[in-house]
Tab-separated table of C-alpha atoms in Angstrom:
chain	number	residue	atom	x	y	z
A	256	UNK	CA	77.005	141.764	89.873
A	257	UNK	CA	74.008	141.326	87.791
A	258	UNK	CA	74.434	141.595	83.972
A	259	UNK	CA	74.377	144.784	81.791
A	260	UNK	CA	74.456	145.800	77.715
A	261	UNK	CA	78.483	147.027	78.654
A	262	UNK	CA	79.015	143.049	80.685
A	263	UNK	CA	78.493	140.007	79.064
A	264	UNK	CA	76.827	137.019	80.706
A	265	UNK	CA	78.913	134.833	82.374
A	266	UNK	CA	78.605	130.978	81.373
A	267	UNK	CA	79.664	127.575	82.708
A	268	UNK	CA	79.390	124.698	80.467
A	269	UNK	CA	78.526	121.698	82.558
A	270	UNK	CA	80.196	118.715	80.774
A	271	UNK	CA	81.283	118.117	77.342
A	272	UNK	CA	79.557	115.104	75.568
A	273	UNK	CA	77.923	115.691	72.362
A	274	UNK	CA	75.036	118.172	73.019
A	275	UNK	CA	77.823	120.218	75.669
A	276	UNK	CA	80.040	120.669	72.847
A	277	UNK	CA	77.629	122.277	70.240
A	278	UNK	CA	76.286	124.402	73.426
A	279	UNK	CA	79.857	125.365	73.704
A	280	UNK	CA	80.740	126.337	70.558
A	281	UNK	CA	77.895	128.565	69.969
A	282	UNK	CA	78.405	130.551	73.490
A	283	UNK	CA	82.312	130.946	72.146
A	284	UNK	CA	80.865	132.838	69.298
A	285	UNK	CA	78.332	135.233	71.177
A	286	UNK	CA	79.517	138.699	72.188
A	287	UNK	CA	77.150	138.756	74.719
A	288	UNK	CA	77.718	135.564	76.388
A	289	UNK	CA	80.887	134.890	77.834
A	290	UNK	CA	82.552	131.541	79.158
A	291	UNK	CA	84.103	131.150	82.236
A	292	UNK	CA	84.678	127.863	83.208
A	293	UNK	CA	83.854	124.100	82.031
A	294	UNK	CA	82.745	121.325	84.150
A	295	UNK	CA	84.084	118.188	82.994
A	296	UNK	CA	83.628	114.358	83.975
A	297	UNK	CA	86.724	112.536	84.051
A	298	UNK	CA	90.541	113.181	85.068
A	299	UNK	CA	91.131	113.157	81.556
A	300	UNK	CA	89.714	116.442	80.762
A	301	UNK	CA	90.321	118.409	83.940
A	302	UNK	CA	93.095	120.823	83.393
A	303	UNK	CA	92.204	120.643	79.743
A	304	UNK	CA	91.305	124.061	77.513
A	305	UNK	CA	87.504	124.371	76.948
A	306	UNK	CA	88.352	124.818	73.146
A	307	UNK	CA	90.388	121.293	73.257
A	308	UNK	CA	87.213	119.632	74.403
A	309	UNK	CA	85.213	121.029	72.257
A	310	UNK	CA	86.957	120.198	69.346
A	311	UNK	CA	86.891	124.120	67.983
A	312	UNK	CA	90.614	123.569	66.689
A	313	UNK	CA	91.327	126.715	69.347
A	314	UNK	CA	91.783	127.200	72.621
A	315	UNK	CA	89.686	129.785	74.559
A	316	UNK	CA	91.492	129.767	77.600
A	317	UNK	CA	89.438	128.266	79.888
A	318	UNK	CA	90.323	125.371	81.938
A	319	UNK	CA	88.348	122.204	82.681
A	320	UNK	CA	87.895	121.394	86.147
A	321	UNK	CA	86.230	118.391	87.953
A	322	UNK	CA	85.188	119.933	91.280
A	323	UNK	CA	82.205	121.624	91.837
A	324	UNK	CA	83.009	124.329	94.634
A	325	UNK	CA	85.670	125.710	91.587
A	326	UNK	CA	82.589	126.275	89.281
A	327	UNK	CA	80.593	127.953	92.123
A	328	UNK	CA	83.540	129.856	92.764
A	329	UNK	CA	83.787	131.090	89.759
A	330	UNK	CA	80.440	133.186	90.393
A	331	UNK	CA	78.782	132.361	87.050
A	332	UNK	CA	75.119	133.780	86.006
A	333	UNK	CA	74.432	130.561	84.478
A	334	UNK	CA	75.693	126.988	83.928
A	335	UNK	CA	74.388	125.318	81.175
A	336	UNK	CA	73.980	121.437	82.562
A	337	UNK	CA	73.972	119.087	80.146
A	338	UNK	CA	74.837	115.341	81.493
A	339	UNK	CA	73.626	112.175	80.157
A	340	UNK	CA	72.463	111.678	83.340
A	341	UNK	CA	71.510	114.378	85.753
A	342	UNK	CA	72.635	114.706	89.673
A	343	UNK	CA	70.166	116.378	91.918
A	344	UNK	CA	72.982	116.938	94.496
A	345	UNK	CA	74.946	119.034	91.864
A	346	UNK	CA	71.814	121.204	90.815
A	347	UNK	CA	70.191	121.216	94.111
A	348	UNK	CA	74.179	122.910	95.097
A	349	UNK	CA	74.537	125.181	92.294
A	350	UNK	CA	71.294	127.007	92.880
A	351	UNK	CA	71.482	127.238	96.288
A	352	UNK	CA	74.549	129.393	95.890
A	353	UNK	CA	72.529	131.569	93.580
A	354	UNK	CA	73.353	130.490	90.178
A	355	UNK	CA	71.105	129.687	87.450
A	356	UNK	CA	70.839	126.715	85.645
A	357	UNK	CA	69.561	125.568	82.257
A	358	UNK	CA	69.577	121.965	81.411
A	359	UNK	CA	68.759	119.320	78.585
A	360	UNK	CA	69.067	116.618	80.950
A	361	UNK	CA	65.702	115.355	81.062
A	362	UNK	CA	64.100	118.423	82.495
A	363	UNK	CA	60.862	120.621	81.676
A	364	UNK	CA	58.594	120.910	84.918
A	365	UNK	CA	60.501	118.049	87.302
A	366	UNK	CA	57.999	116.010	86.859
A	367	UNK	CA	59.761	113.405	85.157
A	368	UNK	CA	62.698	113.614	88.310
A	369	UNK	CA	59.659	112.786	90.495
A	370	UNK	CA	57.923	114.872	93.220
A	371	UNK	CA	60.636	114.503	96.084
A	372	UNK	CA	63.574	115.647	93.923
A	373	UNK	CA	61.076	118.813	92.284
A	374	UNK	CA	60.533	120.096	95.801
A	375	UNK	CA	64.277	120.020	96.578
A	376	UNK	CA	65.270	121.662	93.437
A	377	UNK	CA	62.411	124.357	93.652
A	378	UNK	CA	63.611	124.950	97.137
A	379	UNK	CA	67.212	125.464	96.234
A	380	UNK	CA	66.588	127.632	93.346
A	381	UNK	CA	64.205	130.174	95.626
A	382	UNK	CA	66.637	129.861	98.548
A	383	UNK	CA	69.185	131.198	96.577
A	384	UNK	CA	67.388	133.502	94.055
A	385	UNK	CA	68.245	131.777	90.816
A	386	UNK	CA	66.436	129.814	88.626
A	387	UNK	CA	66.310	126.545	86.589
A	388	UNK	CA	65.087	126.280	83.435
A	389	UNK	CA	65.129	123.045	80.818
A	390	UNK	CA	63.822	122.350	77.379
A	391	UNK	CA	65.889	121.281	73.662
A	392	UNK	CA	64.318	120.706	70.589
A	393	UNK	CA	61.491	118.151	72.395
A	394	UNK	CA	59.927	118.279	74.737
A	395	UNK	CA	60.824	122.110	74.837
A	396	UNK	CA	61.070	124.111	72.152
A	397	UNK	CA	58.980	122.374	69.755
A	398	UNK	CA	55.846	122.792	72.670
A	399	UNK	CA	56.711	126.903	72.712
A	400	UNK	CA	56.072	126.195	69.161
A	401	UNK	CA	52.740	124.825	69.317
A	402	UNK	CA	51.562	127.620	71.869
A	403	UNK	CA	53.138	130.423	69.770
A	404	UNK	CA	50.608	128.551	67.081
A	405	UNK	CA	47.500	128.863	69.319
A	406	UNK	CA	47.963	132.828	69.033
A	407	UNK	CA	45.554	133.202	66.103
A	408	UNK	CA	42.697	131.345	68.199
A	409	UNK	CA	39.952	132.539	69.909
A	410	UNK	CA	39.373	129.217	71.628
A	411	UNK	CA	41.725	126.358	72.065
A	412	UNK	CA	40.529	123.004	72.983
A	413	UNK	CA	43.889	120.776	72.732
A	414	UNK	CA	46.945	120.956	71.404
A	415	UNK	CA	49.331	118.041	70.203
A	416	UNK	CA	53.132	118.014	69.246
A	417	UNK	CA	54.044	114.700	67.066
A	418	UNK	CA	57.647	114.157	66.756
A	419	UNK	CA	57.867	111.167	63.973
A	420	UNK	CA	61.427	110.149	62.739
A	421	UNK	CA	63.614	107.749	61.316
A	422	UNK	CA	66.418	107.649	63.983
A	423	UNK	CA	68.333	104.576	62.676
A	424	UNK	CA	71.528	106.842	62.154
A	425	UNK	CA	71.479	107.333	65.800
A	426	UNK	CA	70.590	104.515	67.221
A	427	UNK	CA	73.848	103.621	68.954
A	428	UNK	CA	73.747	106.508	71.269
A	429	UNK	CA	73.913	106.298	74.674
A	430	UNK	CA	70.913	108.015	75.226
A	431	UNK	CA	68.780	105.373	73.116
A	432	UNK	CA	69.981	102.121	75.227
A	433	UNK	CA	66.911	102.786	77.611
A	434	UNK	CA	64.074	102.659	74.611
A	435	UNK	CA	65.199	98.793	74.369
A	436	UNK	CA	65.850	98.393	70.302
A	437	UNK	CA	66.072	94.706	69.339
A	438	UNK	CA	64.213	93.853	72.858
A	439	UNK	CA	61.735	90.514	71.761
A	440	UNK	CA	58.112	91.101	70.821
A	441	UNK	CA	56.205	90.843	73.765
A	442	UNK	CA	58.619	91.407	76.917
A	443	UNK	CA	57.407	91.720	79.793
A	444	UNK	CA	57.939	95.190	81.607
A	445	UNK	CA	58.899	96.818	78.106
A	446	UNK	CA	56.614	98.709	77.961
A	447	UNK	CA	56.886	100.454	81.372
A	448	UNK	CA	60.828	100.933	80.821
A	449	UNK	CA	59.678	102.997	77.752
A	450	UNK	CA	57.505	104.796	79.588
A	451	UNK	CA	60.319	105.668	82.292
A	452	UNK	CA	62.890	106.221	79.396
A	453	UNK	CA	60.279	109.017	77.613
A	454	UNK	CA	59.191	110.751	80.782
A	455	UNK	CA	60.101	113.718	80.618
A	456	UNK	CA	57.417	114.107	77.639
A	457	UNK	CA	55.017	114.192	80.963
A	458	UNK	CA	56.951	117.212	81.758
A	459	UNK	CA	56.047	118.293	78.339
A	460	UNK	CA	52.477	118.094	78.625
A	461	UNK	CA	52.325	119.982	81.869
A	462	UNK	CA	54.071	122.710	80.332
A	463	UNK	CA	52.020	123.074	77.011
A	464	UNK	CA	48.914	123.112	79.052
A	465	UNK	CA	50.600	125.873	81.016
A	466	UNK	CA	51.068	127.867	77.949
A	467	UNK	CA	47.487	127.316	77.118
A	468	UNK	CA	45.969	128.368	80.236
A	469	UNK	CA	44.902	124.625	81.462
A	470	UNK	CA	46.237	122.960	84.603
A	471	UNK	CA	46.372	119.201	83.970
A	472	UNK	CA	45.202	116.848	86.777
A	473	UNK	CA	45.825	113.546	85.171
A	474	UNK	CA	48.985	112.716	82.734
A	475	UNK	CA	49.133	109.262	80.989
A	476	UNK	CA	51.230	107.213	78.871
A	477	UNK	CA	50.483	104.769	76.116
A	478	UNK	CA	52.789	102.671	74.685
A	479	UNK	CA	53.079	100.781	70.930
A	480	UNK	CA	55.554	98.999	69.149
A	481	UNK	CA	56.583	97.870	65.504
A	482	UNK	CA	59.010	94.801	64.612
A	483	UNK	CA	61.744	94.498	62.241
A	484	UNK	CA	60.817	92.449	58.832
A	485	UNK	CA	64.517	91.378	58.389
A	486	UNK	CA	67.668	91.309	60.319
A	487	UNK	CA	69.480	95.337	60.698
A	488	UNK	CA	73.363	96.102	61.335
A	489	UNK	CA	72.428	99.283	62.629
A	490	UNK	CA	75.551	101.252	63.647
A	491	UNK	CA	76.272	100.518	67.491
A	492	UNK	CA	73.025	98.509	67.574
A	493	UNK	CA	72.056	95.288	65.840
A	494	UNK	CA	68.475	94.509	66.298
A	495	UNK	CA	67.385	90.838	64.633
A	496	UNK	CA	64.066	90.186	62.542
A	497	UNK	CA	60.931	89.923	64.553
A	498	UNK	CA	62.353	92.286	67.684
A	499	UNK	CA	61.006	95.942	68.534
A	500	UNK	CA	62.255	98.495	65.975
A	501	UNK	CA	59.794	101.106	66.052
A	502	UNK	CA	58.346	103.008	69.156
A	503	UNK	CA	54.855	105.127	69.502
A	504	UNK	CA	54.502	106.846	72.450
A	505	UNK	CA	51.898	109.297	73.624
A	506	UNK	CA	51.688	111.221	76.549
A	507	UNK	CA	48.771	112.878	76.933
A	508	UNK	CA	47.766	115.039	79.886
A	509	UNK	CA	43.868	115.620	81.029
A	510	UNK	CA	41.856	118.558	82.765
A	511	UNK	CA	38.366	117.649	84.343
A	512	UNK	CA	38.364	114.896	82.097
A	513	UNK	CA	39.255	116.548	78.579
A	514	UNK	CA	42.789	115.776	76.877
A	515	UNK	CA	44.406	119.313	77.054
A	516	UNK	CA	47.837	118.418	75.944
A	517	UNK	CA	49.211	115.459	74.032
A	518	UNK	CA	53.185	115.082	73.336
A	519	UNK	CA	53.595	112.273	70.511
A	520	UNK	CA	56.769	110.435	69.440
A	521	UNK	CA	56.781	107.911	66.539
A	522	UNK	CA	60.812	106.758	66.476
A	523	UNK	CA	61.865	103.824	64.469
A	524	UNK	CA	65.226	102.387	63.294
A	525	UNK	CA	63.852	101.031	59.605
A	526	UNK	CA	61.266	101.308	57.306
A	527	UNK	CA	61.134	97.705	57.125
A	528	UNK	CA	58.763	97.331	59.889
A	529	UNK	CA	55.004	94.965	60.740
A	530	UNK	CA	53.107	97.381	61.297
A	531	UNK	CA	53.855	99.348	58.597
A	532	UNK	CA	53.997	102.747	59.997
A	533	UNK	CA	54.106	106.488	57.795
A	534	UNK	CA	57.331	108.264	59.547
A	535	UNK	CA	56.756	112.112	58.666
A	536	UNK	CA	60.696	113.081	59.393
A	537	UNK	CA	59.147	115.980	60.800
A	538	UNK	CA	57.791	118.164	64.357
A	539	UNK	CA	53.529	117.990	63.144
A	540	UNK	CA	51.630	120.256	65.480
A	541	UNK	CA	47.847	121.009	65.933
A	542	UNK	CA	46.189	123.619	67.628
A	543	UNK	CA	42.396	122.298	68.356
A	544	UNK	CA	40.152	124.969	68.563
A	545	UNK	CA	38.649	128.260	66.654
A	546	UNK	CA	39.954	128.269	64.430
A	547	UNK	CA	42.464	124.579	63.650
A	548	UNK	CA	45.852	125.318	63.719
A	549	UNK	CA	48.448	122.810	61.811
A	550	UNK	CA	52.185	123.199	61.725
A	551	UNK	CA	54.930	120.954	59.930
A	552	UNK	CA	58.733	122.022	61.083
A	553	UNK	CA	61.420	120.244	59.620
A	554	UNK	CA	65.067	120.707	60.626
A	555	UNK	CA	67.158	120.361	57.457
A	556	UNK	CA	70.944	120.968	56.806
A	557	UNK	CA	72.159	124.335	55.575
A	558	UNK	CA	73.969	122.804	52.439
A	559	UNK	CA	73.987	118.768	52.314
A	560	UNK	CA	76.187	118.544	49.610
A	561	UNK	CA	79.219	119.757	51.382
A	562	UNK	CA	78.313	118.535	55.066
A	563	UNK	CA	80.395	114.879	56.289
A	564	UNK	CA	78.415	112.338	58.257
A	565	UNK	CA	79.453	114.005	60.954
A	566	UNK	CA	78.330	117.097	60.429
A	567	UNK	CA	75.039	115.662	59.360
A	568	UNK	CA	74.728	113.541	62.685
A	569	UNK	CA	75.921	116.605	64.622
A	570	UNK	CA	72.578	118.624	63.838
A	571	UNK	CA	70.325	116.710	66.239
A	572	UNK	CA	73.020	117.808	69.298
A	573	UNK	CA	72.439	121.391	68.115
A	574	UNK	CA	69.153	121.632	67.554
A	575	UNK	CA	69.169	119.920	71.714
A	576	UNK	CA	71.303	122.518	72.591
A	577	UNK	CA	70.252	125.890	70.768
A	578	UNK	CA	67.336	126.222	72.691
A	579	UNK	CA	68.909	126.228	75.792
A	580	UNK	CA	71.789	128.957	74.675
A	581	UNK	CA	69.486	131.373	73.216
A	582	UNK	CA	67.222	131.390	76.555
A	583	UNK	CA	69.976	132.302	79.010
A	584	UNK	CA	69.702	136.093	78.502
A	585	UNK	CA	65.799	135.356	79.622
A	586	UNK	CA	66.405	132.963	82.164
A	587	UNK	CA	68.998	135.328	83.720
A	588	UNK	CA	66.291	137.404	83.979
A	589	UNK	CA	63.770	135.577	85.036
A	590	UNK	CA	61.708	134.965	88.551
A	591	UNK	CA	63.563	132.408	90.732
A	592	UNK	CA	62.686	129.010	90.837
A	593	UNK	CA	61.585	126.381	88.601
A	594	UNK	CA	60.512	127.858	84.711
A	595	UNK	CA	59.303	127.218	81.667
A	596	UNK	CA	58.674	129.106	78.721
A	597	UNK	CA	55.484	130.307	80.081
A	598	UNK	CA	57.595	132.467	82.326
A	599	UNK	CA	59.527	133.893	79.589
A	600	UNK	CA	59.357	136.389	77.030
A	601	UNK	CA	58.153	134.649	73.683
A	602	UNK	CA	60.731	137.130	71.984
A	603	UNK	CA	63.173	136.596	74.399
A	604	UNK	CA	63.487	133.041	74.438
A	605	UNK	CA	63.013	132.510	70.436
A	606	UNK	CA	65.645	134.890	69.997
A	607	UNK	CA	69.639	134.359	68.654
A	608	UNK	CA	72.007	136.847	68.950
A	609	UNK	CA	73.650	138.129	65.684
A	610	UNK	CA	77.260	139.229	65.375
């Protein structure tokens, strides 16, 4: 049964780690979206209220299950998969049985899951009619963004998304023990493992050039690093004097020869760094061409003086997750297969839903 004004959308929430829970919560408090099951790792959660896991202080009445054939079962629209770590098996399942998906694990074009595991999924999704769509804050929504920019030019030559930030708050994450913080100046193979860790920023590059009208032929990765002046007790991570505490990363894809598309990221733990490096706390985009385009977007909190660490901490998990919820009405919609936002509605895609 496909969708209407008078039926909501029918959700699955695939997993419940940090970035699952804020993309929980918000789909709880759209009338137009409405959940219908949670996927959850671990036999500690199954049988558990979505609400419960989610820490919303209510339950929804919704039950947690570990088995996949119950979620397909279910008949969702969508699931929203958002795992650390992402299983092709799973997604390659769930849209052959003709639900949609829409991830933030690691996913913008499949380039980054490598060609084998793109053809698979791209096969599923049209074998089933659904479609599979990724992005968060970036890569994702931050390169809609820069195209959405390039719509007062006439020409456009390049454009560039640099994500620079101070992520020492979060440096004990799970998701940061690939980058290699406190690894010694010089390793050997360092390098490369950052370049596997920040791949899907190659997916990010493929898909900005899309919006732009360019096909890239060539994508590329350069990789720099900064060491800590002193000793840090980061939270989670320590990382001593003289070992890598700042990344610089570019991806940058080509067309005939000419950089098209270039996705940045400048991430360090401390200011206290050799080389010195400027950290903008900021998304800074340019739009090369007639005429220049230049964008700064900062994500601040709503009211810092009465937010808790935790709260504070919390916003990078939404700001991963928002994307992704306020898509689904346009993914739903969408052609099958694998998407991006070039197959979407600008308005669509950019758009919340207000109570």
């Amino acid at each position: 049964m496909e969708p209407t004004p008078e039926r909501p959308i029918r959700v699955v929430q695939w997993t419940t780690g940090n970035v699952a829970r804020q993309s929980l919560a918000a789909v709880a408090e759209r009338r137009d979206l409405e959940l219908v099951g949670v996927y959850a790792h671990g036999k500690d959660k199954a049988g558990r209220d979505a609400g419960e896991l989610a820490g919303l202080g209510r339950t929804l009445g919704v039950t947690a299950t570990g088995d996949i054939e119950e979620i397909i079962a279910l008949a969702p629209d969508c699931v929203l998969y958002m795992p650390l770590h992402p299983d092709v098996e799973h997604l390659t399942r769930l849209l052959r049985a003709g639900v949609n998906v829409l991830t933030t694990a690691s996913f913008i074009t499949g380039r980054a899951y490598g060609e084998a595991a793109r053809a698979a999924l791209e096969e599923a999704a049209l074998a089933g009619n659904a479609s599979l769509f990724g992005s968060g804050v970036n890569p994702g929504y931050a390169d809609q963004l820069a195209a959405v920019a390039s719509g007062v030019c006439r020409k456009v030559d390049r454009i560039e998304v640099f994500e620079s930030f101070d992520i020492g708050m979060w440096a004990g994450d799970a998701n940061q023990d690939e980058l290699g913080w406190g690894r010694p100046a010089g390793d050997p193979g360092h390098a490369a493992d950052v370049e596997k860790a920040t791949a899907p920023f190659g997916d990010a590059v493929e898909a900005m050039a899309e919006l732009i009208g360019a096909a890239v032929d060539d994508v590329r990765c350069e990789v720099g690093f900064a060491h800590a002046t002193k000793d840090l007790d980061l939270p989670g991570r320590p990382v001593e004097a003289g070992t890598v505490a700042g990344l610089d990363v570019r991806w940058i894809g080509s067309s005939g020869g000419a950089d098209v598309a270039e996705a940045h990221v400048r991430w360090t733990v401390t200011s206290d760094l050799d080389p010195a490096w400027e950290i903008a706390m900021a998304y800074l985009i340019e739009v090369h061409g007639h005429p220049q385009v230049k964008l700064r977007v900062e994500v601040l909190p709503q009211d810092m003086t009465s937010m808790s660490l935790e709260d504070m901490l919390a916003i990078g998990s939404v700001i991963t997750a928002m994307p992704v919820v306020n898509a689904i009405p346009a993914v739903v919609a969408a052609r099958p297969g694998i998407v991006t936002y070039a197959d979407l509605p600008t308005q669509a895609s950019l758009h919340t839903a207000r109570l």
